[in-house]
Protein backbone atom coordinates (compact mmCIF):
# COMPACT_ATOMS: atom_id res chain seq x y z
CA UNK A 1 0.00 0.00 0.00
CA UNK A 2 1.37 3.36 -0.91
CA UNK A 3 0.80 6.98 -0.01
CA UNK A 4 -1.19 7.35 -3.24
CA UNK A 5 -3.76 4.84 -1.96
CA UNK A 6 -4.00 6.77 1.29
CA UNK A 7 -4.45 10.08 -0.57
CA UNK A 8 -7.16 8.49 -2.74
CA UNK A 9 -8.93 7.27 0.41
CA UNK A 10 -8.82 10.80 1.84
CA UNK A 11 -10.26 12.25 -1.35
CA UNK A 12 -13.23 9.91 -1.42
CA UNK A 13 -13.87 10.11 2.37
CA UNK A 14 -13.52 13.87 2.72
CA UNK A 15 -17.26 14.48 3.19
CA UNK A 16 -17.48 11.96 6.05
CA UNK A 17 -14.32 13.38 7.61
CA UNK A 18 -15.82 16.88 7.45
CA UNK A 19 -19.11 15.86 9.04
CA UNK A 20 -17.24 13.88 11.73
CA UNK A 21 -15.49 17.12 12.72
CA UNK A 22 -18.83 18.86 13.42
CA UNK A 23 -19.65 17.28 16.84
CA UNK A 24 -16.21 18.35 18.10
CA UNK A 25 -16.80 21.90 16.84
CA UNK A 26 -20.27 22.01 18.41
CA UNK A 27 -18.81 21.23 21.83
CA UNK A 28 -17.63 24.50 23.45
CA UNK A 29 -14.21 24.31 25.14
CA UNK A 30 -13.28 27.81 26.32
CA UNK A 31 -10.22 27.41 28.54
CA UNK A 32 -10.36 31.03 29.77
CA UNK A 33 -13.51 30.31 31.86
CA UNK A 34 -13.59 26.50 31.64
CA UNK A 35 -16.84 26.28 29.63
CA UNK A 36 -17.20 22.75 28.23
CA UNK A 37 -13.49 21.91 28.40
CA UNK A 38 -13.84 18.59 30.27
CA UNK A 39 -16.77 17.54 28.02
CA UNK A 40 -14.72 18.37 24.94
CA UNK A 41 -11.75 16.33 26.23
CA UNK A 42 -14.06 13.35 26.80
CA UNK A 43 -15.63 13.71 23.35
CA UNK A 44 -12.24 13.96 21.64
CA UNK A 45 -11.05 10.85 23.48
CA UNK A 46 -14.16 8.95 22.34
CA UNK A 47 -13.52 9.94 18.71
CA UNK A 48 -9.87 8.88 18.95
CA UNK A 49 -10.72 5.51 20.52
CA UNK A 50 -13.20 4.87 17.71
CA UNK A 51 -10.28 5.30 15.31
CA UNK A 52 -8.21 2.71 17.17
CA UNK A 53 -6.06 5.11 19.18
CA UNK A 54 -5.52 4.13 22.82
CA UNK A 55 -6.55 7.33 24.56
CA UNK A 56 -6.61 8.75 28.08
CA UNK A 57 -7.98 12.01 29.41
CA UNK A 58 -5.24 12.94 31.85
CA UNK A 59 -6.02 15.48 34.57
CA UNK A 60 -3.55 18.30 35.27
CA UNK A 61 -3.63 21.10 37.82
CA UNK A 62 -5.55 22.98 35.10
CA UNK A 63 -7.54 21.54 32.18
CA UNK A 64 -6.99 17.91 31.11
CA UNK A 65 -4.63 16.71 28.41
CA UNK A 66 -5.96 14.19 25.87
CA UNK A 67 -3.17 11.70 25.28
CA UNK A 68 -3.43 9.05 22.58
CA UNK A 69 -1.12 6.27 21.45
CA UNK A 70 -1.12 4.40 18.13
CA UNK A 71 2.19 2.73 18.76
CA UNK A 72 2.26 -0.81 17.47
CA UNK A 73 5.51 -0.81 15.50
CA UNK A 74 8.48 -1.10 17.84
CA UNK A 75 10.90 -1.08 14.89
CA UNK A 76 9.57 2.20 13.44
CA UNK A 77 10.19 5.81 14.47
CA UNK A 78 7.69 7.62 16.71
CA UNK A 79 6.13 10.98 15.92
CA UNK A 80 4.63 13.07 18.73
CA UNK A 81 1.78 15.21 17.38
CA UNK A 82 0.81 18.27 19.44
CA UNK A 83 -2.39 20.30 19.09
CA UNK A 84 -5.00 21.92 21.32
CA UNK A 85 -8.73 21.31 21.72
CA UNK A 86 -9.48 24.43 23.78
CA UNK A 87 -10.66 27.61 22.09
CA UNK A 88 -10.75 31.36 22.61
CA UNK A 89 -13.83 33.09 24.08
CA UNK A 90 -16.47 34.04 21.50
CA UNK A 91 -17.09 37.71 22.37
CA UNK A 92 -18.40 39.79 20.71
CA UNK A 93 -21.12 37.22 19.96
CA UNK A 94 -23.21 39.73 17.94
CA UNK A 95 -20.39 40.10 15.41
CA UNK A 96 -20.74 36.45 14.29
CA UNK A 97 -22.74 35.78 11.10
CA UNK A 98 -23.85 32.37 12.48
CA UNK A 99 -23.72 31.27 16.16
CA UNK A 100 -20.09 30.63 17.22
CA UNK A 101 -20.60 26.98 18.22
CA UNK A 102 -22.90 26.06 15.35
CA UNK A 103 -20.61 24.86 12.56
CA UNK A 104 -21.95 26.31 9.31
CA UNK A 105 -20.63 25.87 5.78
CA UNK A 106 -20.70 28.99 3.62
CA UNK A 107 -18.71 29.54 0.43
CA UNK A 108 -16.61 26.44 0.96
CA UNK A 109 -15.61 27.28 4.53
CA UNK A 110 -16.63 25.97 7.94
CA UNK A 111 -17.49 28.89 10.21
CA UNK A 112 -17.21 28.03 13.90
CA UNK A 113 -15.09 28.91 16.91
CA UNK A 114 -12.22 26.39 16.90
CA UNK A 115 -12.71 25.38 13.26
CA UNK A 116 -9.20 26.54 12.38
CA UNK A 117 -7.66 27.16 15.81
CA UNK A 118 -7.13 24.36 16.45
CA UNK A 119 -9.81 21.62 16.31
CA UNK A 120 -9.89 21.47 12.50
CA UNK A 121 -6.11 21.17 12.33
CA UNK A 122 -5.79 18.53 15.04
CA UNK A 123 -8.66 16.65 13.38
CA UNK A 124 -6.71 16.71 10.10
CA UNK A 125 -3.89 14.90 11.94
CA UNK A 126 -6.34 12.29 13.21
CA UNK A 127 -7.96 11.82 9.80
CA UNK A 128 -4.56 11.09 8.27
CA UNK A 129 -4.19 8.27 10.81
CA UNK A 130 -7.72 7.06 10.00
CA UNK A 131 -6.82 6.93 6.30
CA UNK A 132 -3.60 4.99 6.90
CA UNK A 133 -5.44 2.57 9.13
CA UNK A 134 -8.22 2.03 6.60
CA UNK A 135 -5.84 1.46 3.71
CA UNK A 136 -2.89 -0.32 5.32
CA UNK A 137 -4.17 -1.60 8.68
CA UNK A 138 -1.99 0.89 10.57
CA UNK A 139 0.31 3.83 9.98
CA UNK A 140 3.91 2.96 9.01
CA UNK A 141 5.18 4.78 12.11
CA UNK A 142 4.18 5.11 15.77
CA UNK A 143 2.02 8.09 16.61
CA UNK A 144 1.51 9.80 19.95
CA UNK A 145 -1.18 12.50 20.12
CA UNK A 146 -0.86 15.16 22.80
CA UNK A 147 -3.83 17.54 22.79
CA UNK A 148 -3.59 20.46 25.20
CA UNK A 149 -6.69 21.86 26.94
CA UNK A 150 -5.24 25.24 27.86
CA UNK A 151 -3.13 26.46 24.96
CA UNK A 152 -5.33 29.54 24.61
CA UNK A 153 -4.66 30.30 28.29
CA UNK A 154 -0.88 30.02 28.09
CA UNK A 155 -0.37 26.23 28.43
CA UNK A 156 0.44 26.86 32.08
CA UNK A 157 0.56 23.21 33.11
CA UNK A 158 2.10 21.75 29.96
CA UNK A 159 5.76 21.83 31.13
CA UNK A 160 4.85 19.89 34.30
CA UNK A 161 2.73 17.45 32.33
CA UNK A 162 5.63 16.77 29.97
CA UNK A 163 8.07 16.31 32.84
CA UNK A 164 5.77 13.85 34.61
CA UNK A 165 4.85 11.81 31.52
CA UNK A 166 8.22 11.69 29.83
CA UNK A 167 8.02 7.88 29.51
CA UNK A 168 4.68 8.00 27.68
CA UNK A 169 5.97 10.72 25.36
CA UNK A 170 9.21 9.15 24.15
CA UNK A 171 9.44 10.08 20.46
CA UNK A 172 11.91 10.80 17.67
CA UNK A 173 10.34 14.10 16.61
CA UNK A 174 7.46 16.42 17.44
CA UNK A 175 5.04 17.79 14.85
CA UNK A 176 2.57 20.68 15.23
CA UNK A 177 -0.06 22.26 13.00
CA UNK A 178 -1.38 25.59 14.25
CA UNK A 179 -1.87 28.98 12.64
CA UNK A 180 -2.23 29.94 8.98
CA UNK A 181 -0.23 29.32 5.81
CA UNK A 182 1.88 32.17 4.47
CA UNK A 183 0.00 35.23 3.12
CA UNK A 184 1.40 34.36 -0.31
CA UNK A 185 -0.62 31.12 -0.07
CA UNK A 186 2.48 28.93 0.27
CA UNK A 187 2.83 26.43 3.08
CA UNK A 188 5.33 27.14 5.84
CA UNK A 189 7.67 24.82 7.66
CA UNK A 190 8.58 26.63 10.89
CA UNK A 191 11.38 25.53 13.18
CA UNK A 192 11.48 27.88 16.13
CA UNK A 193 10.05 30.61 18.30
CA UNK A 194 11.41 33.47 20.37
CA UNK A 195 11.15 33.32 24.15
CA UNK A 196 9.45 35.88 26.38
CA UNK A 197 10.18 37.73 29.61
CA UNK A 198 7.87 40.49 30.87
CA UNK A 199 8.99 43.07 33.44
CA UNK A 200 7.87 46.24 35.17
CA UNK A 201 10.35 48.87 36.34
CA UNK A 202 9.04 51.22 39.01
CA UNK A 203 10.78 54.42 40.14
CA UNK A 204 9.70 55.88 43.48
CA UNK A 205 10.16 59.55 44.42
CA UNK A 206 8.56 61.33 47.36
CA UNK A 207 5.58 59.74 49.10
CA UNK A 208 3.11 61.90 47.12
CA UNK A 209 2.99 64.30 44.17
CA UNK A 210 4.61 67.68 44.96
CA UNK A 211 4.38 71.26 43.58
CA UNK A 212 6.93 71.47 40.76
CA UNK A 213 7.74 75.13 41.55
CA UNK A 214 8.17 74.90 45.30
CA UNK A 215 10.09 71.64 45.05
CA UNK A 216 11.54 71.63 41.49
CA UNK A 217 15.29 70.90 41.48
CA UNK A 218 15.00 69.68 45.09
CA UNK A 219 12.91 66.54 45.00
CA UNK A 220 13.92 63.73 42.62
CA UNK A 221 11.60 63.19 39.66
CA UNK A 222 10.98 59.44 39.16
CA UNK A 223 9.84 60.00 35.55
CA UNK A 224 13.27 61.45 34.68
CA UNK A 225 14.99 58.67 36.59
CA UNK A 226 13.13 56.11 34.54
CA UNK A 227 13.79 57.90 31.23
CA UNK A 228 17.51 58.16 32.08
CA UNK A 229 17.58 54.48 33.01
CA UNK A 230 15.85 53.44 29.77
CA UNK A 231 18.40 55.46 27.82
CA UNK A 232 21.18 53.30 29.32
CA UNK A 233 19.40 50.13 28.14
CA UNK A 234 19.27 50.82 24.40
CA UNK A 235 21.22 53.16 22.11
CA UNK A 236 19.64 55.29 19.33
CA UNK A 237 20.74 52.71 16.72
CA UNK A 238 18.55 50.12 18.45
CA UNK A 239 21.39 48.17 20.08
CA UNK A 240 20.39 46.77 23.48
CA UNK A 241 23.07 47.93 25.92
CA UNK A 242 22.15 46.01 29.09
CA UNK A 243 25.44 44.56 30.30
CA UNK A 244 25.81 40.89 29.37
CA UNK A 245 22.48 40.86 27.52
CA UNK A 246 23.92 39.33 24.33
CA UNK A 247 26.34 36.91 26.00
CA UNK A 248 24.25 33.82 25.28
CA UNK A 249 22.87 34.80 21.87
CA UNK A 250 23.82 32.06 19.44
CA UNK A 251 24.14 33.48 15.92
CA UNK A 252 22.59 31.34 13.17
CA UNK A 253 24.91 29.18 11.07
CA UNK A 254 25.37 30.18 7.43
CA UNK A 255 22.66 27.88 6.05
CA UNK A 256 20.12 29.10 8.61
CA UNK A 257 20.99 32.76 7.96
CA UNK A 258 20.66 32.12 4.21
CA UNK A 259 17.25 30.46 4.71
CA UNK A 260 16.00 33.59 6.47
CA UNK A 261 17.45 35.88 3.82
CA UNK A 262 15.83 33.90 0.99
CA UNK A 263 12.29 34.28 2.33
CA UNK A 264 10.20 36.56 0.11
CA UNK A 265 9.43 40.00 1.57
CA UNK A 266 9.23 43.61 0.47
CA UNK A 267 10.08 45.95 3.37
CA UNK A 268 8.60 48.84 1.33
CA UNK A 269 5.24 47.07 0.97
CA UNK A 270 5.42 46.12 4.62
CA UNK A 271 5.79 49.79 5.62
CA UNK A 272 2.96 50.87 3.32
CA UNK A 273 0.68 48.14 4.64
CA UNK A 274 1.28 49.24 8.22
CA UNK A 275 1.19 52.99 7.58
CA UNK A 276 4.77 53.81 8.63
CA UNK A 277 7.61 55.49 6.73
CA UNK A 278 10.45 53.68 8.53
CA UNK A 279 11.36 50.49 10.35
CA UNK A 280 12.52 50.40 13.97
CA UNK A 281 16.22 51.36 14.26
CA UNK A 282 18.42 48.31 14.25
CA UNK A 283 22.03 47.70 13.24
CA UNK A 284 20.99 44.42 11.61
CA UNK A 285 19.39 45.29 8.27
CA UNK A 286 17.78 41.94 7.32
CA UNK A 287 13.98 41.86 7.61
CA UNK A 288 13.47 38.31 8.87
CA UNK A 289 16.81 38.25 10.69
CA UNK A 290 15.39 40.92 13.00
CA UNK A 291 12.45 38.66 13.87
CA UNK A 292 14.28 35.36 14.07
CA UNK A 293 17.78 35.88 15.40
CA UNK A 294 17.67 39.08 17.46
CA UNK A 295 16.13 39.72 20.86
CA UNK A 296 13.89 42.72 21.53
CA UNK A 297 13.55 45.13 24.42
CA UNK A 298 10.05 46.44 23.89
CA UNK A 299 8.38 49.22 25.87
CA UNK A 300 4.73 48.20 26.06
CA UNK A 301 3.56 50.88 28.51
CA UNK A 302 4.77 54.02 30.31
CA UNK A 303 2.96 55.63 33.18
CA UNK A 304 3.66 58.61 35.41
CA UNK A 305 2.03 61.77 36.75
CA UNK A 306 -0.71 63.70 35.06
CA UNK A 307 -2.40 62.84 31.76
CA UNK A 308 -5.61 64.93 32.03
CA UNK A 309 -6.62 68.15 30.28
CA UNK A 310 -4.48 71.27 30.57
CA UNK A 311 -1.35 71.54 32.64
CA UNK A 312 -0.77 70.25 36.13
CA UNK A 313 2.54 71.29 37.60
CA UNK A 314 3.66 68.38 39.73
CA UNK A 315 6.65 66.25 40.46
CA UNK A 316 5.01 62.81 40.28
CA UNK A 317 5.47 60.36 43.15
CA UNK A 318 6.12 57.37 40.92
CA UNK A 319 6.85 56.34 37.36
CA UNK A 320 6.52 52.88 35.86
CA UNK A 321 7.38 51.22 32.58
CA UNK A 322 6.27 47.83 31.27
CA UNK A 323 8.80 45.93 29.20
CA UNK A 324 8.55 42.73 27.23
CA UNK A 325 11.67 41.05 25.98
CA UNK A 326 11.62 38.50 23.17
CA UNK A 327 14.59 36.20 23.61
CA UNK A 328 16.50 34.13 21.08
CA UNK A 329 18.45 30.87 21.41
CA UNK A 330 20.21 30.34 23.90
CA UNK A 331 19.08 33.18 26.10
CA UNK A 332 17.55 32.00 29.37
CA UNK A 333 14.76 34.17 30.82
CA UNK A 334 16.05 33.72 34.39
CA UNK A 335 19.59 34.75 33.42
CA UNK A 336 18.28 37.75 31.45
CA UNK A 337 16.16 38.78 34.44
CA UNK A 338 19.28 38.75 36.63
CA UNK A 339 21.23 40.79 34.04
CA UNK A 340 18.45 43.40 33.97
CA UNK A 341 18.41 43.54 37.79
CA UNK A 342 22.21 44.01 37.88
CA UNK A 343 22.03 46.70 35.21
CA UNK A 344 19.29 48.57 37.07
CA UNK A 345 21.13 48.25 40.39
CA UNK A 346 24.20 49.82 38.77
CA UNK A 347 22.47 52.68 36.93
CA UNK A 348 19.39 53.46 39.03
CA UNK A 349 19.55 51.69 42.38
CA UNK A 350 16.25 53.25 43.53
CA UNK A 351 14.30 51.59 40.72
CA UNK A 352 12.46 48.40 41.51
CA UNK A 353 12.32 45.48 39.00
CA UNK A 354 9.26 43.21 39.01
CA UNK A 355 8.58 40.13 36.92
CA UNK A 356 5.14 39.84 35.35
CA UNK A 357 3.70 36.46 34.42
CA UNK A 358 5.57 33.30 33.54
CA UNK A 359 8.61 33.45 31.28
CA UNK A 360 9.07 31.21 28.23
CA UNK A 361 12.49 30.14 26.87
CA UNK A 362 13.18 30.33 23.12
CA UNK A 363 13.48 27.24 20.92
CA UNK A 364 14.90 26.43 17.51
CA UNK A 365 15.22 23.10 15.73
CA UNK A 366 18.42 23.12 13.64
CA UNK A 367 17.88 23.45 9.90
CA UNK A 368 20.06 20.39 9.28
CA UNK A 369 18.02 18.14 11.59
CA UNK A 370 16.93 15.21 9.33
CA UNK A 371 13.27 15.76 10.20
CA UNK A 372 13.28 19.18 8.53
CA UNK A 373 14.10 17.92 5.04
CA UNK A 374 11.70 14.99 5.47
CA UNK A 375 8.76 17.28 6.28
CA UNK A 376 9.76 19.78 3.59
CA UNK A 377 9.69 17.09 0.88
CA UNK A 378 6.43 15.60 2.18
CA UNK A 379 4.71 19.01 1.96
CA UNK A 380 6.07 19.59 -1.53
CA UNK A 381 4.93 16.14 -2.67
CA UNK A 382 1.24 16.71 -1.89
CA UNK A 383 0.94 20.48 -2.43
CA UNK A 384 3.06 20.61 -5.58
CA UNK A 385 5.11 23.56 -4.32
CA UNK A 386 8.18 23.83 -2.12
CA UNK A 387 7.18 25.24 1.29
CA UNK A 388 8.79 28.34 2.80
CA UNK A 389 11.18 27.29 5.54
CA UNK A 390 11.11 29.65 8.54
CA UNK A 391 14.08 28.97 10.86
CA UNK A 392 12.05 30.79 13.50
CA UNK A 393 9.01 32.98 13.93
CA UNK A 394 8.96 36.18 15.96
CA UNK A 395 6.31 35.16 18.47
CA UNK A 396 6.40 32.87 21.49
CA UNK A 397 5.03 29.35 21.99
CA UNK A 398 6.05 26.65 24.47
CA UNK A 399 8.14 24.70 21.91
CA UNK A 400 10.88 24.42 24.53
CA UNK A 401 8.91 21.71 26.37
CA UNK A 402 9.54 19.45 23.38
CA UNK A 403 12.98 20.56 22.26
CA UNK A 404 14.47 21.03 25.73
CA UNK A 405 12.52 18.88 28.21
CA UNK A 406 11.93 15.94 25.83
CA UNK A 407 14.97 16.69 23.67
CA UNK A 408 13.26 16.06 20.31
CA UNK A 409 13.33 18.27 17.20
CA UNK A 410 10.05 20.08 16.53
CA UNK A 411 8.65 21.06 13.14
CA UNK A 412 5.49 23.09 12.54
CA UNK A 413 3.35 23.11 9.40
CA UNK A 414 0.26 25.34 9.77
CA UNK A 415 -2.76 24.06 7.81
CA UNK A 416 -5.28 26.94 8.04
CA UNK A 417 -6.11 29.50 5.35
CA UNK A 418 -4.37 32.87 5.84
CA UNK A 419 -7.73 34.58 6.57
CA UNK A 420 -8.86 32.04 9.20
CA UNK A 421 -9.90 34.90 11.57
CA UNK A 422 -8.58 32.96 14.55
CA UNK A 423 -9.45 34.52 17.92
CA UNK A 424 -11.99 36.73 16.08
CA UNK A 425 -15.68 36.55 15.11
CA UNK A 426 -16.40 34.39 12.03
CA UNK A 427 -13.38 32.16 12.58
CA UNK A 428 -13.34 29.79 9.63
CA UNK A 429 -11.52 26.90 8.02
CA UNK A 430 -11.49 26.68 4.24
CA UNK A 431 -12.51 23.14 3.28
CA UNK A 432 -9.79 22.96 0.63
CA UNK A 433 -7.21 23.71 3.34
CA UNK A 434 -8.77 21.12 5.67
CA UNK A 435 -8.45 18.50 2.94
CA UNK A 436 -4.90 19.55 2.08
CA UNK A 437 -4.03 19.45 5.81
CA UNK A 438 -5.11 15.80 5.97
CA UNK A 439 -3.11 15.04 2.81
CA UNK A 440 0.00 16.75 4.25
CA UNK A 441 -0.39 14.88 7.55
CA UNK A 442 -0.68 11.58 5.63
CA UNK A 443 2.45 12.38 3.60
CA UNK A 444 4.37 13.37 6.74
CA UNK A 445 3.44 10.03 8.34
CA UNK A 446 4.67 8.27 5.20
CA UNK A 447 7.94 10.24 5.05
CA UNK A 448 8.66 9.89 8.79
CA UNK A 449 9.10 6.15 8.29
CA UNK A 450 12.49 7.16 6.88
CA UNK A 451 13.44 9.20 9.96
CA UNK A 452 16.43 7.72 11.77
CA UNK A 453 15.21 6.50 15.16
CA UNK A 454 16.43 8.36 18.24
CA UNK A 455 18.20 10.95 16.21
CA UNK A 456 18.94 13.10 19.25
ZN1 LIG B 1 -5.21 30.39 19.24
mmCIF file of C-alpha atoms in Angstrom, residues 277 388 410:
data_model
loop_
_atom_site.group_PDB
_atom_site.id
_atom_site.type_symbol
_atom_site.label_atom_id
_atom_site.label_comp_id
_atom_site.label_asym_id
_atom_site.label_seq_id
_atom_site.Cartn_x
_atom_site.Cartn_y
_atom_site.Cartn_z
ATOM 1 C CA UNK A 277 7.613 55.491 6.731
ATOM 2 C CA UNK A 388 8.791 28.339 2.797
ATOM 3 C CA UNK A 410 10.046 20.083 16.530
#
